[in-house]
Amino acid sequence: REQPVVPVEVLAAVTRERFLRDVYPRRMPVVLKGMELGACTTKWTVDYLSQAEGSKEVKIHVSAVPQMDFLSKNFVYRTLPFDVFVRRAAEVKHKEYFLSEDEKYYLRSVGEDARKDIADIRKQFPILAEDVQIPEYFEKEQFFSSVFRISSAGLQLWTHYDVMDNFLMQVTGRKRVALYSPRDAPYLYLSGTKSEVLDVDNPDLEKYPLFVKAKRYQCFLEAGDVLFIPALWFHNVISEEFGVALNVFWKHLPAESYDKSDTYGNKDPTAASRAIQILDRALKTLEELPEEYRDFYARRMVLRIQEKAYRNDYG
């Protein structure tokens, strides 16, 4: 069975007021066209990028295959001068390489100390930051991070969710983004925040039979487009061309809801982490019972969770 594909809604030149009034409360992904992103959309050529930030070293992902898998870690981390990295990422075949002549490169900027500091383009790439106008659709104190990304053509990132709302600003190049609603989590075979289903176009349905039930939303981002990805929405991204993007994450829950050690914006809120730990302890306790009883009380627990915590309007 083919997975149904629903095009993501596309809106042109949305004002902050309209976004907050009509778009944001629906908690659905939306492509915003015609946004004012600054000089970056015309200036950020390979030549300009490599000159602007020079030879500062960056840590990058290098993958011998196009589909990067964070669960099996089928990539290596390497360090390159930024100008060398940009030129390599823009090539299809490499004269110099780490793994193979058609390896793929991916930069996801991090803070000075990735364990403690968030990514902020103004700090890590100050010259390039001057070319960018970030849409100010949220309050300044809600800002969490601005993540600078560069991808080789053909690179596919694993399906995952983030716990904060974000804008994916496609500055140059073209991306395809497949998205799945939080309500379809039961069909995505999760391991933490990530789905085990890597190839969303040709999934292994013997291994992942429920995946066909997940409703797929999809859009193609051109240079200058902005995709609003609400928190908890799963997304899988393919860079159809060499491209540069900027993700801006912001907090929409009270600041104390988030894990203080989270520098990536993808650690579950502290209350959710505590609840999962409690559930794990409850399941461990059930192991003291014979199988028949364990099954019965586990089903009762599921019913109780549905009754107390599920939303009624999900169908």
PDB file of C-alpha atoms in Angstrom:
ATOM      1  CA  ARG A   1       0.000   0.000   0.000  1.00  0.00           C
ATOM      2  CA  GLU A   2       1.163   3.480  -0.853  1.00  0.00           C
ATOM      3  CA  GLN A   3       1.494   5.915   1.991  1.00  0.00           C
ATOM      4  CA  PRO A   4      -0.886   8.870   1.456  1.00  0.00           C
ATOM      5  CA  VAL A   5       0.984  12.133   0.763  1.00  0.00           C
ATOM      6  CA  VAL A   6      -0.581  15.466   1.754  1.00  0.00           C
ATOM      7  CA  PRO A   7       1.007  18.672   0.401  1.00  0.00           C
ATOM      8  CA  VAL A   8       2.023  21.103   3.151  1.00  0.00           C
ATOM      9  CA  GLU A   9       0.051  24.348   2.962  1.00  0.00           C
ATOM     10  CA  VAL A  10       1.917  27.210   1.262  1.00  0.00           C
ATOM     11  CA  LEU A  11       1.269  30.847   2.222  1.00  0.00           C
ATOM     12  CA  ALA A  12       2.762  33.989   0.680  1.00  0.00           C
ATOM     13  CA  ALA A  13       4.229  36.926   2.636  1.00  0.00           C
ATOM     14  CA  VAL A  14       2.567  36.299   5.993  1.00  0.00           C
ATOM     15  CA  THR A  15       2.760  39.141   8.514  1.00  0.00           C
ATOM     16  CA  ARG A  16       3.685  38.446  12.143  1.00  0.00           C
ATOM     17  CA  GLU A  17       0.112  39.287  13.213  1.00  0.00           C
ATOM     18  CA  ARG A  18      -1.440  36.874  10.729  1.00  0.00           C
ATOM     19  CA  PHE A  19       1.066  34.133  11.578  1.00  0.00           C
ATOM     20  CA  LEU A  20       0.310  34.396  15.306  1.00  0.00           C
ATOM     21  CA  ARG A  21      -3.459  34.725  14.796  1.00  0.00           C
ATOM     22  CA  ASP A  22      -4.218  32.257  11.969  1.00  0.00           C
ATOM     23  CA  VAL A  23      -1.236  29.963  11.351  1.00  0.00           C
ATOM     24  CA  TYR A  24       0.518  29.292  14.649  1.00  0.00           C
ATOM     25  CA  PRO A  25      -2.472  28.153  16.767  1.00  0.00           C
ATOM     26  CA  ARG A  26      -3.298  25.359  14.288  1.00  0.00           C
ATOM     27  CA  ARG A  27       0.002  23.587  15.088  1.00  0.00           C
ATOM     28  CA  MET A  28       0.434  22.426  11.486  1.00  0.00           C
ATOM     29  CA  PRO A  29       3.537  22.777   9.278  1.00  0.00           C
ATOM     30  CA  VAL A  30       3.309  25.639   6.770  1.00  0.00           C
ATOM     31  CA  VAL A  31       5.646  26.890   4.018  1.00  0.00           C
ATOM     32  CA  LEU A  32       5.990  30.683   4.096  1.00  0.00           C
ATOM     33  CA  LYS A  33       7.029  32.263   0.787  1.00  0.00           C
ATOM     34  CA  GLY A  34       8.193  35.786   0.061  1.00  0.00           C
ATOM     35  CA  MET A  35       9.679  36.380   3.521  1.00  0.00           C
ATOM     36  CA  GLU A  36      12.373  39.025   3.930  1.00  0.00           C
ATOM     37  CA  LEU A  37      15.466  37.010   4.913  1.00  0.00           C
ATOM     38  CA  GLY A  38      18.128  39.598   4.127  1.00  0.00           C
ATOM     39  CA  ALA A  39      21.060  39.636   1.683  1.00  0.00           C
ATOM     40  CA  CYS A  40      21.942  35.967   2.359  1.00  0.00           C
ATOM     41  CA  THR A  41      19.622  34.631  -0.385  1.00  0.00           C
ATOM     42  CA  THR A  42      21.661  36.384  -3.095  1.00  0.00           C
ATOM     43  CA  LYS A  43      25.113  36.701  -1.468  1.00  0.00           C
ATOM     44  CA  TRP A  44      25.736  33.190  -0.186  1.00  0.00           C
ATOM     45  CA  THR A  45      27.545  31.656  -3.146  1.00  0.00           C
ATOM     46  CA  VAL A  46      30.239  29.021  -2.582  1.00  0.00           C
ATOM     47  CA  ASP A  47      32.934  31.642  -3.215  1.00  0.00           C
ATOM     48  CA  TYR A  48      31.427  34.178  -0.816  1.00  0.00           C
ATOM     49  CA  LEU A  49      30.799  31.643   1.955  1.00  0.00           C
ATOM     50  CA  SER A  50      34.340  30.276   1.845  1.00  0.00           C
ATOM     51  CA  GLN A  51      35.886  33.767   1.863  1.00  0.00           C
ATOM     52  CA  ALA A  52      33.569  35.268   4.497  1.00  0.00           C
ATOM     53  CA  GLU A  53      34.422  32.941   7.365  1.00  0.00           C
ATOM     54  CA  GLY A  54      37.822  31.816   6.117  1.00  0.00           C
ATOM     55  CA  SER A  55      39.685  28.814   7.505  1.00  0.00           C
ATOM     56  CA  LYS A  56      38.152  28.495  10.979  1.00  0.00           C
ATOM     57  CA  GLU A  57      37.784  24.793  11.780  1.00  0.00           C
ATOM     58  CA  VAL A  58      34.364  23.148  11.789  1.00  0.00           C
ATOM     59  CA  LYS A  59      33.291  19.672  12.906  1.00  0.00           C
ATOM     60  CA  ILE A  60      31.279  17.931  10.221  1.00  0.00           C
ATOM     61  CA  HIS A  61      29.466  14.661   9.532  1.00  0.00           C
ATOM     62  CA  VAL A  62      30.927  12.622   6.663  1.00  0.00           C
ATOM     63  CA  SER A  63      28.879   9.765   5.239  1.00  0.00           C
ATOM     64  CA  ALA A  64      29.783   7.242   2.524  1.00  0.00           C
ATOM     65  CA  VAL A  65      26.053   6.786   1.765  1.00  0.00           C
ATOM     66  CA  PRO A  66      23.335   9.402   1.131  1.00  0.00           C
ATOM     67  CA  GLN A  67      21.040   8.229   3.961  1.00  0.00           C
ATOM     68  CA  MET A  68      22.525   9.248   7.280  1.00  0.00           C
ATOM     69  CA  ASP A  69      21.379   7.127  10.218  1.00  0.00           C
ATOM     70  CA  PHE A  70      21.840   8.517  13.710  1.00  0.00           C
ATOM     71  CA  LEU A  71      20.849   5.223  15.357  1.00  0.00           C
ATOM     72  CA  SER A  72      23.481   3.045  13.679  1.00  0.00           C
ATOM     73  CA  LYS A  73      25.868   6.030  13.350  1.00  0.00           C
ATOM     74  CA  ASN A  74      26.771   5.223   9.721  1.00  0.00           C
ATOM     75  CA  PHE A  75      28.889   8.375   9.461  1.00  0.00           C
ATOM     76  CA  VAL A  76      32.084   9.729  10.958  1.00  0.00           C
ATOM     77  CA  TYR A  77      32.911  13.115  12.464  1.00  0.00           C
ATOM     78  CA  ARG A  78      35.797  14.972  10.886  1.00  0.00           C
ATOM     79  CA  THR A  79      37.239  18.472  11.182  1.00  0.00           C
ATOM     80  CA  LEU A  80      37.999  20.730   8.214  1.00  0.00           C
ATOM     81  CA  PRO A  81      38.739  24.415   7.677  1.00  0.00           C
ATOM     82  CA  PHE A  82      35.388  26.054   6.842  1.00  0.00           C
ATOM     83  CA  ASP A  83      36.467  27.236   3.371  1.00  0.00           C
ATOM     84  CA  VAL A  84      37.721  23.745   2.425  1.00  0.00           C
ATOM     85  CA  PHE A  85      34.537  22.159   3.786  1.00  0.00           C
ATOM     86  CA  VAL A  86      32.221  24.475   1.781  1.00  0.00           C
ATOM     87  CA  ARG A  87      34.021  23.728  -1.488  1.00  0.00           C
ATOM     88  CA  ARG A  88      34.017  19.986  -0.823  1.00  0.00           C
ATOM     89  CA  ALA A  89      30.340  19.941   0.140  1.00  0.00           C
ATOM     90  CA  ALA A  90      29.512  21.709  -3.138  1.00  0.00           C
ATOM     91  CA  GLU A  91      31.337  19.065  -5.229  1.00  0.00           C
ATOM     92  CA  VAL A  92      29.728  15.861  -6.484  1.00  0.00           C
ATOM     93  CA  LYS A  93      32.974  13.874  -6.880  1.00  0.00           C
ATOM     94  CA  HIS A  94      35.896  14.603  -4.583  1.00  0.00           C
ATOM     95  CA  LYS A  95      39.583  14.555  -5.403  1.00  0.00           C
ATOM     96  CA  GLU A  96      40.317  14.675  -1.684  1.00  0.00           C
ATOM     97  CA  TYR A  97      38.101  12.673   0.647  1.00  0.00           C
ATOM     98  CA  PHE A  98      37.912  10.740   3.933  1.00  0.00           C
ATOM     99  CA  LEU A  99      35.832   7.671   2.982  1.00  0.00           C
ATOM    100  CA  SER A 100      35.031   7.678  -0.740  1.00  0.00           C
ATOM    101  CA  GLU A 101      35.064  10.022  -3.726  1.00  0.00           C
ATOM    102  CA  ASP A 102      31.266  10.431  -3.602  1.00  0.00           C
ATOM    103  CA  GLU A 103      30.948  10.861   0.175  1.00  0.00           C
ATOM    104  CA  LYS A 104      28.393  13.340   1.554  1.00  0.00           C
ATOM    105  CA  TYR A 105      29.057  16.195   3.965  1.00  0.00           C
ATOM    106  CA  TYR A 106      26.839  17.804   6.545  1.00  0.00           C
ATOM    107  CA  LEU A 107      27.485  20.684   8.933  1.00  0.00           C
ATOM    108  CA  ARG A 108      25.180  21.326  11.862  1.00  0.00           C
ATOM    109  CA  SER A 109      26.654  24.240  13.777  1.00  0.00           C
ATOM    110  CA  VAL A 110      27.121  23.842  17.531  1.00  0.00           C
ATOM    111  CA  GLY A 111      28.089  26.158  20.376  1.00  0.00           C
ATOM    112  CA  GLU A 112      31.694  26.736  21.465  1.00  0.00           C
ATOM    113  CA  ASP A 113      31.271  23.863  23.919  1.00  0.00           C
ATOM    114  CA  ALA A 114      28.605  21.625  22.358  1.00  0.00           C
ATOM    115  CA  ARG A 115      27.702  20.160  25.764  1.00  0.00           C
ATOM    116  CA  LYS A 116      27.008  23.555  27.353  1.00  0.00           C
ATOM    117  CA  ASP A 117      26.456  26.167  24.633  1.00  0.00           C
ATOM    118  CA  ILE A 118      23.664  26.482  22.093  1.00  0.00           C
ATOM    119  CA  ALA A 119      24.277  27.149  18.415  1.00  0.00           C
ATOM    120  CA  ASP A 120      23.935  30.858  17.600  1.00  0.00           C
ATOM    121  CA  ILE A 121      24.953  32.051  14.139  1.00  0.00           C
ATOM    122  CA  ARG A 122      25.778  35.484  15.592  1.00  0.00           C
ATOM    123  CA  LYS A 123      28.492  33.901  17.749  1.00  0.00           C
ATOM    124  CA  GLN A 124      29.811  31.081  15.544  1.00  0.00           C
ATOM    125  CA  PHE A 125      29.522  32.829  12.134  1.00  0.00           C
ATOM    126  CA  PRO A 126      29.294  36.563  12.931  1.00  0.00           C
ATOM    127  CA  ILE A 127      30.144  37.771   9.411  1.00  0.00           C
ATOM    128  CA  LEU A 128      27.480  35.609   7.793  1.00  0.00           C
ATOM    129  CA  ALA A 129      24.984  36.545  10.528  1.00  0.00           C
ATOM    130  CA  GLU A 130      25.067  40.141   9.268  1.00  0.00           C
ATOM    131  CA  ASP A 131      23.497  38.957   5.980  1.00  0.00           C
ATOM    132  CA  VAL A 132      20.525  37.280   7.675  1.00  0.00           C
ATOM    133  CA  GLN A 133      17.223  38.743   8.749  1.00  0.00           C
ATOM    134  CA  ILE A 134      15.500  36.252  11.052  1.00  0.00           C
ATOM    135  CA  PRO A 135      11.693  36.597  11.026  1.00  0.00           C
ATOM    136  CA  GLU A 136      10.798  38.012  14.460  1.00  0.00           C
ATOM    137  CA  TYR A 137       7.536  36.162  14.917  1.00  0.00           C
ATOM    138  CA  PHE A 138       8.153  35.383  18.587  1.00  0.00           C
ATOM    139  CA  GLU A 139       9.371  37.328  21.622  1.00  0.00           C
ATOM    140  CA  LYS A 140      13.129  37.863  22.019  1.00  0.00           C
ATOM    141  CA  GLU A 141      13.237  35.972  25.330  1.00  0.00           C
ATOM    142  CA  GLN A 142      11.702  32.914  23.634  1.00  0.00           C
ATOM    143  CA  PHE A 143      14.709  32.585  21.283  1.00  0.00           C
ATOM    144  CA  PHE A 144      16.625  29.366  21.894  1.00  0.00           C
ATOM    145  CA  SER A 145      19.096  28.816  19.045  1.00  0.00           C
ATOM    146  CA  SER A 146      19.947  29.568  15.430  1.00  0.00           C
ATOM    147  CA  VAL A 147      21.514  26.526  13.768  1.00  0.00           C
ATOM    148  CA  PHE A 148      23.536  27.022  10.597  1.00  0.00           C
ATOM    149  CA  ARG A 149      23.390  24.007   8.246  1.00  0.00           C
ATOM    150  CA  ILE A 150      25.197  23.088   5.031  1.00  0.00           C
ATOM    151  CA  SER A 151      24.465  19.847   3.147  1.00  0.00           C
ATOM    152  CA  SER A 152      25.870  18.046   0.132  1.00  0.00           C
ATOM    153  CA  ALA A 153      23.452  17.342  -2.723  1.00  0.00           C
ATOM    154  CA  GLY A 154      21.568  14.074  -2.152  1.00  0.00           C
ATOM    155  CA  LEU A 155      22.102  13.919   1.609  1.00  0.00           C
ATOM    156  CA  GLN A 156      19.145  12.603   3.613  1.00  0.00           C
ATOM    157  CA  LEU A 157      18.762  13.213   7.346  1.00  0.00           C
ATOM    158  CA  TRP A 158      17.070  10.694   9.634  1.00  0.00           C
ATOM    159  CA  THR A 159      13.439  11.179  10.731  1.00  0.00           C
ATOM    160  CA  HIS A 160      13.244  12.846  14.151  1.00  0.00           C
ATOM    161  CA  TYR A 161      11.279  15.345  16.240  1.00  0.00           C
ATOM    162  CA  ASP A 162      12.360  18.399  18.229  1.00  0.00           C
ATOM    163  CA  VAL A 163      10.654  19.640  21.394  1.00  0.00           C
ATOM    164  CA  MET A 164      10.670  23.295  20.320  1.00  0.00           C
ATOM    165  CA  ASP A 165       8.937  25.140  17.509  1.00  0.00           C
ATOM    166  CA  ASN A 166      11.241  26.092  14.681  1.00  0.00           C
ATOM    167  CA  PHE A 167      11.603  27.856  11.364  1.00  0.00           C
ATOM    168  CA  LEU A 168      13.680  26.072   8.716  1.00  0.00           C
ATOM    169  CA  MET A 169      14.937  28.907   6.522  1.00  0.00           C
ATOM    170  CA  GLN A 170      16.197  27.582   3.183  1.00  0.00           C
ATOM    171  CA  VAL A 171      18.756  30.184   2.106  1.00  0.00           C
ATOM    172  CA  THR A 172      20.200  28.489  -1.006  1.00  0.00           C
ATOM    173  CA  GLY A 173      19.518  25.177  -2.740  1.00  0.00           C
ATOM    174  CA  ARG A 174      16.433  22.969  -2.691  1.00  0.00           C
ATOM    175  CA  LYS A 175      15.162  20.527  -0.068  1.00  0.00           C
ATOM    176  CA  ARG A 176      12.387  17.988   0.141  1.00  0.00           C
ATOM    177  CA  VAL A 177      10.856  17.648   3.587  1.00  0.00           C
ATOM    178  CA  ALA A 178       8.544  14.796   4.631  1.00  0.00           C
ATOM    179  CA  LEU A 179       6.690  15.404   7.909  1.00  0.00           C
ATOM    180  CA  TYR A 180       4.577  13.249  10.220  1.00  0.00           C
ATOM    181  CA  SER A 181       2.149  14.382  12.891  1.00  0.00           C
ATOM    182  CA  PRO A 182       2.887  13.644  16.581  1.00  0.00           C
ATOM    183  CA  ARG A 183      -0.331  11.590  16.616  1.00  0.00           C
ATOM    184  CA  ASP A 184       1.282   9.150  14.152  1.00  0.00           C
ATOM    185  CA  ALA A 185       4.130   8.328  16.541  1.00  0.00           C
ATOM    186  CA  PRO A 186       2.753   4.761  17.054  1.00  0.00           C
ATOM    187  CA  TYR A 187       3.531   3.973  13.386  1.00  0.00           C
ATOM    188  CA  LEU A 188       7.066   5.402  13.244  1.00  0.00           C
ATOM    189  CA  TYR A 189       8.998   2.771  15.242  1.00  0.00           C
ATOM    190  CA  LEU A 190      10.665   5.207  17.611  1.00  0.00           C
ATOM    191  CA  SER A 191      13.980   4.914  19.349  1.00  0.00           C
ATOM    192  CA  GLY A 192      14.109   7.996  21.564  1.00  0.00           C
ATOM    193  CA  THR A 193      13.418  11.069  19.426  1.00  0.00           C
ATOM    194  CA  LYS A 194      14.272   9.234  16.186  1.00  0.00           C
ATOM    195  CA  SER A 195      12.417   6.870  13.860  1.00  0.00           C
ATOM    196  CA  GLU A 196      14.019   3.590  12.820  1.00  0.00           C
ATOM    197  CA  VAL A 197      12.437   3.982   9.349  1.00  0.00           C
ATOM    198  CA  LEU A 198      15.265   5.581   7.392  1.00  0.00           C
ATOM    199  CA  ASP A 199      14.047   5.180   3.838  1.00  0.00           C
ATOM    200  CA  VAL A 200      10.624   6.815   3.970  1.00  0.00           C
ATOM    201  CA  ASP A 201      10.186   6.360   0.188  1.00  0.00           C
ATOM    202  CA  ASN A 202      10.879   2.602   0.128  1.00  0.00           C
ATOM    203  CA  PRO A 203      10.286   1.398   3.696  1.00  0.00           C
ATOM    204  CA  ASP A 204      10.877  -2.217   4.657  1.00  0.00           C
ATOM    205  CA  LEU A 205       7.236  -3.113   5.348  1.00  0.00           C
ATOM    206  CA  GLU A 206       8.087  -6.578   6.599  1.00  0.00           C
ATOM    207  CA  LYS A 207      10.115  -4.967   9.337  1.00  0.00           C
ATOM    208  CA  TYR A 208       7.896  -1.862   9.741  1.00  0.00           C
ATOM    209  CA  PRO A 209       4.360  -2.938   8.716  1.00  0.00           C
ATOM    210  CA  LEU A 210       2.553  -0.136  10.572  1.00  0.00           C
ATOM    211  CA  PHE A 211       4.510   2.594   8.788  1.00  0.00           C
ATOM    212  CA  VAL A 212       1.949   2.712   5.947  1.00  0.00           C
ATOM    213  CA  LYS A 213      -0.604   4.048   8.446  1.00  0.00           C
ATOM    214  CA  ALA A 214       1.419   7.214   9.037  1.00  0.00           C
ATOM    215  CA  LYS A 215       0.064  10.146   7.030  1.00  0.00           C
ATOM    216  CA  ARG A 216       2.922  11.872   5.210  1.00  0.00           C
ATOM    217  CA  TYR A 217       2.927  15.627   4.700  1.00  0.00           C
ATOM    218  CA  GLN A 218       5.436  16.867   2.156  1.00  0.00           C
ATOM    219  CA  CYS A 219       6.872  20.068   0.734  1.00  0.00           C
ATOM    220  CA  PHE A 220       9.723  21.238  -1.485  1.00  0.00           C
ATOM    221  CA  LEU A 221      11.655  24.228  -0.196  1.00  0.00           C
ATOM    222  CA  GLU A 222      13.233  26.595  -2.711  1.00  0.00           C
ATOM    223  CA  ALA A 223      15.826  29.251  -1.849  1.00  0.00           C
ATOM    224  CA  GLY A 224      14.113  31.917   0.269  1.00  0.00           C
ATOM    225  CA  ASP A 225      11.342  29.655   1.607  1.00  0.00           C
ATOM    226  CA  VAL A 226      10.674  29.234   5.325  1.00  0.00           C
ATOM    227  CA  LEU A 227       9.077  26.082   6.751  1.00  0.00           C
ATOM    228  CA  PHE A 228       7.358  26.333  10.124  1.00  0.00           C
ATOM    229  CA  ILE A 229       7.832  22.995  11.940  1.00  0.00           C
ATOM    230  CA  PRO A 230       5.738  22.840  15.126  1.00  0.00           C
ATOM    231  CA  ALA A 231       7.282  21.108  18.143  1.00  0.00           C
ATOM    232  CA  LEU A 232       6.909  17.286  18.157  1.00  0.00           C
ATOM    233  CA  TRP A 233       6.322  17.044  14.384  1.00  0.00           C
ATOM    234  CA  PHE A 234       8.617  14.428  12.837  1.00  0.00           C
ATOM    235  CA  HIS A 235      10.621  15.518   9.812  1.00  0.00           C
ATOM    236  CA  ASN A 236      12.867  13.807   7.262  1.00  0.00           C
ATOM    237  CA  VAL A 237      14.945  16.073   5.021  1.00  0.00           C
ATOM    238  CA  ILE A 238      16.639  15.460   1.661  1.00  0.00           C
ATOM    239  CA  SER A 239      18.921  18.116   0.181  1.00  0.00           C
ATOM    240  CA  GLU A 240      18.161  17.849  -3.528  1.00  0.00           C
ATOM    241  CA  GLU A 241      21.002  20.305  -4.225  1.00  0.00           C
ATOM    242  CA  PHE A 242      23.992  21.604  -2.294  1.00  0.00           C
ATOM    243  CA  GLY A 243      22.355  24.057   0.072  1.00  0.00           C
ATOM    244  CA  VAL A 244      22.636  26.341   3.046  1.00  0.00           C
ATOM    245  CA  ALA A 245      19.889  26.680   5.649  1.00  0.00           C
ATOM    246  CA  LEU A 246      19.301  28.208   9.053  1.00  0.00           C
ATOM    247  CA  ASN A 247      17.028  26.729  11.723  1.00  0.00           C
ATOM    248  CA  VAL A 248      15.685  29.050  14.383  1.00  0.00           C
ATOM    249  CA  PHE A 249      14.283  27.350  17.484  1.00  0.00           C
ATOM    250  CA  TRP A 250      12.201  29.089  20.105  1.00  0.00           C
ATOM    251  CA  LYS A 251      10.560  28.095  23.390  1.00  0.00           C
ATOM    252  CA  HIS A 252       6.778  28.119  23.573  1.00  0.00           C
ATOM    253  CA  LEU A 253       6.486  26.342  26.944  1.00  0.00           C
ATOM    254  CA  PRO A 254       7.572  28.094  30.160  1.00  0.00           C
ATOM    255  CA  ALA A 255      11.394  28.189  30.272  1.00  0.00           C
ATOM    256  CA  GLU A 256      11.519  25.865  33.330  1.00  0.00           C
ATOM    257  CA  SER A 257       9.758  23.084  31.351  1.00  0.00           C
ATOM    258  CA  TYR A 258      12.904  22.423  29.322  1.00  0.00           C
ATOM    259  CA  ASP A 259      15.924  20.360  30.302  1.00  0.00           C
ATOM    260  CA  LYS A 260      18.665  22.811  31.308  1.00  0.00           C
ATOM    261  CA  SER A 261      21.346  20.595  29.738  1.00  0.00           C
ATOM    262  CA  ASP A 262      19.616  20.587  26.324  1.00  0.00           C
ATOM    263  CA  THR A 263      21.761  22.443  23.787  1.00  0.00           C
ATOM    264  CA  TYR A 264      20.106  20.918  20.706  1.00  0.00           C
ATOM    265  CA  GLY A 265      16.410  21.530  21.424  1.00  0.00           C
ATOM    266  CA  ASN A 266      15.530  17.834  21.262  1.00  0.00           C
ATOM    267  CA  LYS A 267      15.575  16.579  24.864  1.00  0.00           C
ATOM    268  CA  ASP A 268      12.112  15.792  26.145  1.00  0.00           C
ATOM    269  CA  PRO A 269      10.623  18.321  28.613  1.00  0.00           C
ATOM    270  CA  THR A 270      11.607  17.459  32.184  1.00  0.00           C
ATOM    271  CA  ALA A 271       8.043  16.433  33.186  1.00  0.00           C
ATOM    272  CA  ALA A 272       7.868  14.052  30.191  1.00  0.00           C
ATOM    273  CA  SER A 273      11.246  12.496  31.085  1.00  0.00           C
ATOM    274  CA  ARG A 274      10.117  11.975  34.677  1.00  0.00           C
ATOM    275  CA  ALA A 275       6.826  10.407  33.524  1.00  0.00           C
ATOM    276  CA  ILE A 276       8.671   7.971  31.230  1.00  0.00           C
ATOM    277  CA  GLN A 277      11.006   6.973  34.091  1.00  0.00           C
ATOM    278  CA  ILE A 278       7.998   6.334  36.353  1.00  0.00           C
ATOM    279  CA  LEU A 279       6.345   4.264  33.615  1.00  0.00           C
ATOM    280  CA  ASP A 280       9.520   2.198  33.185  1.00  0.00           C
ATOM    281  CA  ARG A 281       9.520   1.502  36.930  1.00  0.00           C
ATOM    282  CA  ALA A 282       5.832   0.496  36.782  1.00  0.00           C
ATOM    283  CA  LEU A 283       6.521  -1.919  33.916  1.00  0.00           C
ATOM    284  CA  LYS A 284       9.442  -3.392  35.847  1.00  0.00           C
ATOM    285  CA  THR A 285       7.082  -3.949  38.798  1.00  0.00           C
ATOM    286  CA  LEU A 286       4.604  -5.802  36.548  1.00  0.00           C
ATOM    287  CA  GLU A 287       7.337  -8.348  35.798  1.00  0.00           C
ATOM    288  CA  GLU A 288       6.759  -9.753  39.299  1.00  0.00           C
ATOM    289  CA  LEU A 289       3.410 -11.148  38.057  1.00  0.00           C
ATOM    290  CA  PRO A 290       2.747 -14.228  35.885  1.00  0.00           C
ATOM    291  CA  GLU A 291       2.272 -13.506  32.182  1.00  0.00           C
ATOM    292  CA  GLU A 292      -1.536 -13.706  32.185  1.00  0.00           C
ATOM    293  CA  TYR A 293      -1.792 -11.159  35.010  1.00  0.00           C
ATOM    294  CA  ARG A 294       0.932  -8.949  33.529  1.00  0.00           C
ATOM    295  CA  ASP A 295      -0.989  -8.795  30.249  1.00  0.00           C
ATOM    296  CA  PHE A 296      -4.269  -7.958  31.999  1.00  0.00           C
ATOM    297  CA  TYR A 297      -2.862  -5.159  34.175  1.00  0.00           C
ATOM    298  CA  ALA A 298      -0.772  -3.726  31.332  1.00  0.00           C
ATOM    299  CA  ARG A 299      -3.976  -3.393  29.267  1.00  0.00           C
ATOM    300  CA  ARG A 300      -5.686  -1.701  32.205  1.00  0.00           C
ATOM    301  CA  MET A 301      -2.762   0.738  32.457  1.00  0.00           C
ATOM    302  CA  VAL A 302      -3.033   1.528  28.727  1.00  0.00           C
ATOM    303  CA  LEU A 303      -6.775   2.223  29.113  1.00  0.00           C
ATOM    304  CA  ARG A 304      -6.070   4.490  32.075  1.00  0.00           C
ATOM    305  CA  ILE A 305      -3.419   6.435  30.132  1.00  0.00           C
ATOM    306  CA  GLN A 306      -5.842   6.838  27.213  1.00  0.00           C
ATOM    307  CA  GLU A 307      -8.636   7.983  29.529  1.00  0.00           C
ATOM    308  CA  LYS A 308      -6.500  10.449  31.500  1.00  0.00           C
ATOM    309  CA  ALA A 309      -4.013  11.815  28.968  1.00  0.00           C
ATOM    310  CA  TYR A 310      -5.176  11.346  25.363  1.00  0.00           C
ATOM    311  CA  ARG A 311      -6.816  14.222  23.535  1.00  0.00           C
ATOM    312  CA  ASN A 312     -10.419  13.636  22.473  1.00  0.00           C
ATOM    313  CA  ASP A 313     -10.164  15.478  19.151  1.00  0.00           C
ATOM    314  CA  TYR A 314      -7.525  13.156  17.633  1.00  0.00           C
ATOM    315  CA  GLY A 315     -10.072  10.590  16.507  1.00  0.00           C
TER     316      GLY A 315
END
